[in-house]
Structures are given as structure tokens and as C-alpha cells.
Amino acid sequence: MRIRIVDAFTDRPFTGNPAGVMLLDAFPEDSWLQNVALEINHAETAFAHPLPEGGEADWALRWFTPVTEVAMCGHATLATAHVLHTTGAHKGPVRFATRSGVLVAETAEDGTVTLDFPTAPLSAVDVPEGVAEALGAPVRAAFDTGPYVGDLLVELADERAVRALRPDHKALTTHSERGIIATARAEDPAAGYDFVSRCFFPNVGIDEDAVTGSAHTALAPLWSQRLGRAALTGLQASPRSGLVRTEVRGARTLLGGRAVTVVEGELLV
């Protein structure tokens, strides 16, 4: 079985968010999938297998962190679409059957992958007690991101506050199902992005994620409303960093980015 490591939401190796990708004939037992994800030890490992022709989807797709299965993952979906395209395993747009419904990915001639994901249903909430202390910064506003994303989205004062965060990861675990998304408007939109974010997911074994596609299904509608534009670019200001191009289309959000395969090998067990 071939296994690949793909850096997603970047066009350069060793940046963006690395994901494991395995194309299978069928899904083995969950315990095997989880053990492989633990062995790969990236934020997510994607497992996919082809489905019979004529159905609503072309491939079945699941995502595992080193400790659990998750309901939605953008960067590992982009990585899987990249592998299908570059290996010739699938031609044209690909429909993935997932725990979050059917998700579509389309790869352009230049390699850019566009994901069609559900827009997160944002709901304003009171800032939970202890969140600002756990993050180490004042919080301007907070939002619940709905069942598929499962994060608490918080707005900070400015880009510098987001970049300076040094959170108490253990203290963050009590405030959401998956974790915390911290965001602010870009200090200088001329730099090529409209908003910044950082994502902390200690509840699923990821203290800080590098570039999070699923989080941008919540970030995009927030900043689209604030800035008055449907199409935006977000910078995830993690140490590896990466850009996510977003476009809100009502109940769906498009996420765009590139990917680079950096490792390809054979799983021996």
C-alpha cells in the first residue's frame, strides 16, 4: 500500500499543513486506521477508497488525527484531491462521501484545488469565562461554529495579538468540542491577505494546527460580512504558515489552495 505525505495550502515543500494520504480498496478496521494515523503523526491522515459508479459520490473519505477520527478536515481533503489528480487515479471533479456529507474538489490545470464545503453556521455567544486567560489575550467577540467544525471562534484586537498568542493548551480543552480559532483583520491588506488566524485543537491531540481548511468555513463568512466581499484570502499565522482563498456562496464556502507531495513510500504492515 502506497502512503504519501502532502503539504497542503502551499506551493512549497515544508510549509502549509502536512497530511498523510492513503488510497485503499476498502476501509479496514477502525483500529488499523487509527494506528496508521498515529504512526504518521500528522494533524490528519486521510484514507480514501473508490465507490461504485452511478452513486452520489466517487470516493469514500475519512480523516484521523493521531488520537481520533474527525468529522471534517479541509487540508487532508485538498491533499487527497491532489494525490488523485497527480497519480491519475481520478479524472475531473471528485465527489467525496464523508461524515460531513458529499464534499466536492476540483483541480485546475495549474494544480490549484478548490474545495466545496458547507458554510459553518456562526452563532454569536458570550465569551466563556476563562478563555481570554487561557489564550493570554483579551477577546472582543466569540462565536459557536456549529456541529461540523465544532470550534469556538474568537476575535482578537488585531493581527499582532493573534501572532503573539502563547496559549495554555490544557486550559483551552474545556471550552469547545475540538478547539479554539483565534482571528483578527489583517494589519495590511496590501500584504496579500485579508484576515489572519491561528487554530488550537488540544482536544484532538493537536496543540496548534498549521493550516486549517475547516476553520475557514467559519472564518470566511465572518470576514465576508465584516469586509463586504464574498472572496477573501486568509493567512494562518502558524510557524509553517499557509494561505487559504475563500469565497462564500450562501450555504457553501469554496476553499482554494495548492499542494505539494513531499514523501511517497510503502506501508509494510
XYZ file of C-alpha atoms in Angstrom, residues 29-259:
231
model
C -10.967 -1.874 10.809
C -11.074 1.470 12.561
C -8.313 0.403 14.941
C -5.962 -0.132 11.964
C -6.795 3.283 10.524
C -6.172 4.901 13.889
C -2.855 3.106 14.342
C -1.655 4.236 10.924
C -2.659 7.833 11.709
C -0.748 7.615 14.983
C 2.295 6.241 13.164
C 2.202 9.041 10.583
C 1.626 11.513 13.436
C 0.496 14.499 11.401
C -2.542 16.628 12.176
C -4.633 14.364 9.940
C -4.246 11.313 7.797
C -6.813 10.812 5.036
C -7.998 7.377 3.941
C -9.985 7.046 0.717
C -11.357 4.265 -1.459
C -13.302 4.329 -4.757
C -17.070 3.835 -4.753
C -19.196 2.096 -7.406
C -20.091 4.212 -10.422
C -23.512 5.841 -10.589
C -23.773 6.903 -6.958
C -23.795 10.349 -5.380
C -20.049 10.195 -4.670
C -16.891 8.873 -6.351
C -14.699 8.139 -3.324
C -15.303 7.477 0.360
C -13.091 9.619 2.589
C -12.264 9.572 6.308
C -9.854 11.635 8.388
C -7.963 10.664 11.550
C -5.749 12.685 13.872
C -3.164 10.727 15.889
C -5.835 10.188 18.574
C -9.315 10.271 16.981
C -11.477 10.417 13.851
C -12.786 13.876 12.929
C -15.962 14.985 11.146
C -14.317 17.419 8.717
C -10.811 18.235 7.529
C -10.038 20.675 4.750
C -6.287 20.313 4.295
C -6.360 16.492 4.170
C -9.222 16.649 1.634
C -7.166 19.015 -0.505
C -4.186 16.672 -0.136
C -6.294 13.690 -1.221
C -7.613 15.537 -4.269
C -4.027 16.464 -5.138
C -2.943 12.808 -4.951
C -5.887 11.626 -7.056
C -5.042 14.248 -9.686
C -1.266 13.787 -9.782
C -1.417 9.985 -9.849
C -4.235 9.826 -12.395
C -6.393 7.802 -10.003
C -9.338 10.110 -10.762
C -10.056 12.494 -13.627
C -12.061 15.702 -13.270
C -14.002 16.905 -10.222
C -14.164 14.351 -7.422
C -17.075 13.865 -5.014
C -16.135 12.570 -1.584
C -18.625 10.794 0.689
C -17.738 11.896 4.236
C -19.197 12.304 7.715
C -19.928 15.916 6.676
C -21.899 14.908 3.580
C -20.699 14.935 -0.011
C -17.733 17.280 -0.488
C -16.525 18.210 -3.975
C -12.952 19.007 -5.012
C -11.904 20.304 -8.418
C -8.304 20.633 -9.585
C -7.359 23.276 -12.159
C -4.661 22.855 -14.793
C -2.172 24.782 -12.649
C -2.743 22.410 -9.736
C -4.938 24.685 -7.650
C -7.562 22.662 -5.783
C -10.940 24.192 -4.954
C -12.992 22.530 -2.223
C -16.768 22.968 -1.932
C -17.592 22.742 1.791
C -20.651 23.622 3.889
C -20.554 27.119 5.360
C -20.333 26.951 9.143
C -23.487 28.319 10.837
C -21.999 31.000 13.093
C -23.837 31.928 16.281
C -22.656 34.774 18.500
C -22.121 33.633 22.099
C -20.935 35.236 25.296
C -17.190 34.982 25.726
C -16.788 31.962 28.004
C -15.181 32.615 31.354
C -11.508 31.728 31.292
C -10.986 31.809 27.506
C -9.093 35.106 27.495
C -6.878 33.897 30.322
C -6.200 30.573 28.546
C -5.296 32.380 25.325
C -3.371 35.129 27.064
C -5.169 37.976 25.240
C -8.429 39.955 25.534
C -11.298 38.638 23.382
C -13.577 41.045 21.520
C -16.269 38.563 20.408
C -16.966 34.826 20.343
C -18.936 32.549 18.019
C -20.057 28.944 18.022
C -19.177 27.322 14.679
C -21.762 24.527 14.568
C -21.555 20.735 14.607
C -19.173 20.015 11.719
C -16.423 22.416 12.764
C -17.012 22.205 16.497
C -14.741 25.090 17.500
C -15.094 28.298 19.457
C -14.171 31.194 17.134
C -12.839 34.278 18.920
C -11.957 37.683 17.517
C -8.944 39.497 18.938
C -7.981 43.155 18.754
C -5.508 42.973 15.869
C -3.116 40.824 13.865
C -0.268 41.366 16.303
C -2.381 39.955 19.138
C -3.075 36.790 17.106
C 0.574 36.316 16.204
C 1.705 36.861 19.810
C -0.544 34.180 21.359
C 1.137 31.643 23.641
C -1.914 29.804 24.984
C -2.292 27.396 27.857
C -3.365 24.387 25.771
C -4.609 22.369 28.731
C -6.826 25.250 29.835
C -8.326 25.504 26.329
C -9.674 21.939 26.387
C -12.806 22.834 28.376
C -14.106 25.494 26.006
C -15.169 23.624 22.835
C -15.552 20.221 21.223
C -12.385 20.467 19.119
C -10.606 23.717 19.964
C -10.243 27.465 19.546
C -9.887 29.566 16.386
C -8.382 32.997 17.063
C -8.665 35.625 14.351
C -8.270 39.320 13.522
C -8.363 41.586 10.498
C -5.123 41.860 8.526
C -2.990 44.790 9.565
C -2.020 45.493 5.952
C -4.347 44.048 3.270
C -1.739 45.007 0.658
C 0.342 42.126 2.018
C -1.914 39.714 0.111
C -4.362 38.506 2.772
C -7.482 39.942 4.397
C -7.524 38.253 7.809
C -5.273 36.141 9.988
C -5.973 33.176 12.215
C -4.398 30.571 14.449
C -6.048 27.292 15.466
C -5.514 25.347 18.680
C -7.030 21.842 18.920
C -5.738 20.147 22.084
C -8.911 18.057 22.401
C -7.927 16.044 19.310
C -4.214 15.883 20.034
C -3.122 18.952 18.022
C -1.867 21.841 20.153
C -1.626 24.134 17.101
C -2.678 23.205 13.578
C -0.589 24.557 10.710
C -3.331 25.486 8.186
C -6.944 24.505 8.821
C -9.362 24.353 5.892
C -12.403 23.517 8.008
C -11.823 26.563 10.232
C -12.052 28.756 7.150
C -15.648 27.664 6.586
C -16.306 29.745 9.726
C -13.692 32.443 9.180
C -14.890 33.152 5.628
C -18.495 34.106 6.488
C -17.340 36.168 9.484
C -14.904 38.285 7.499
C -17.003 38.315 4.343
C -19.751 40.033 6.325
C -17.317 42.386 8.049
C -15.440 43.365 4.895
C -18.352 43.293 2.449
C -16.753 40.890 -0.052
C -17.517 37.258 -0.863
C -13.976 36.371 -1.996
C -11.159 36.760 0.535
C -7.762 35.316 1.412
C -6.872 34.152 4.893
C -3.373 33.701 6.305
C -2.999 31.107 9.039
C -0.108 32.520 11.047
C 1.272 29.250 12.404
C 5.030 28.593 12.309
C 4.614 26.744 8.958
C 2.009 29.226 7.682
C -0.255 28.983 4.652
C -2.831 30.848 2.563
C -6.464 29.799 2.076
C -8.524 31.505 -0.608
C -12.197 31.609 0.333
C -15.467 32.502 -1.361
C -18.795 32.410 0.458
C -21.712 31.232 -1.670
C -24.565 31.117 0.799
C -24.739 27.678 2.403
C -21.469 26.643 0.725
C -17.951 28.029 1.019
C -15.198 27.478 -1.544
C -11.683 26.911 -0.206
C -8.774 27.142 -2.622
C -5.099 26.272 -2.390
C -2.156 24.337 -3.762
C -0.402 21.209 -2.515
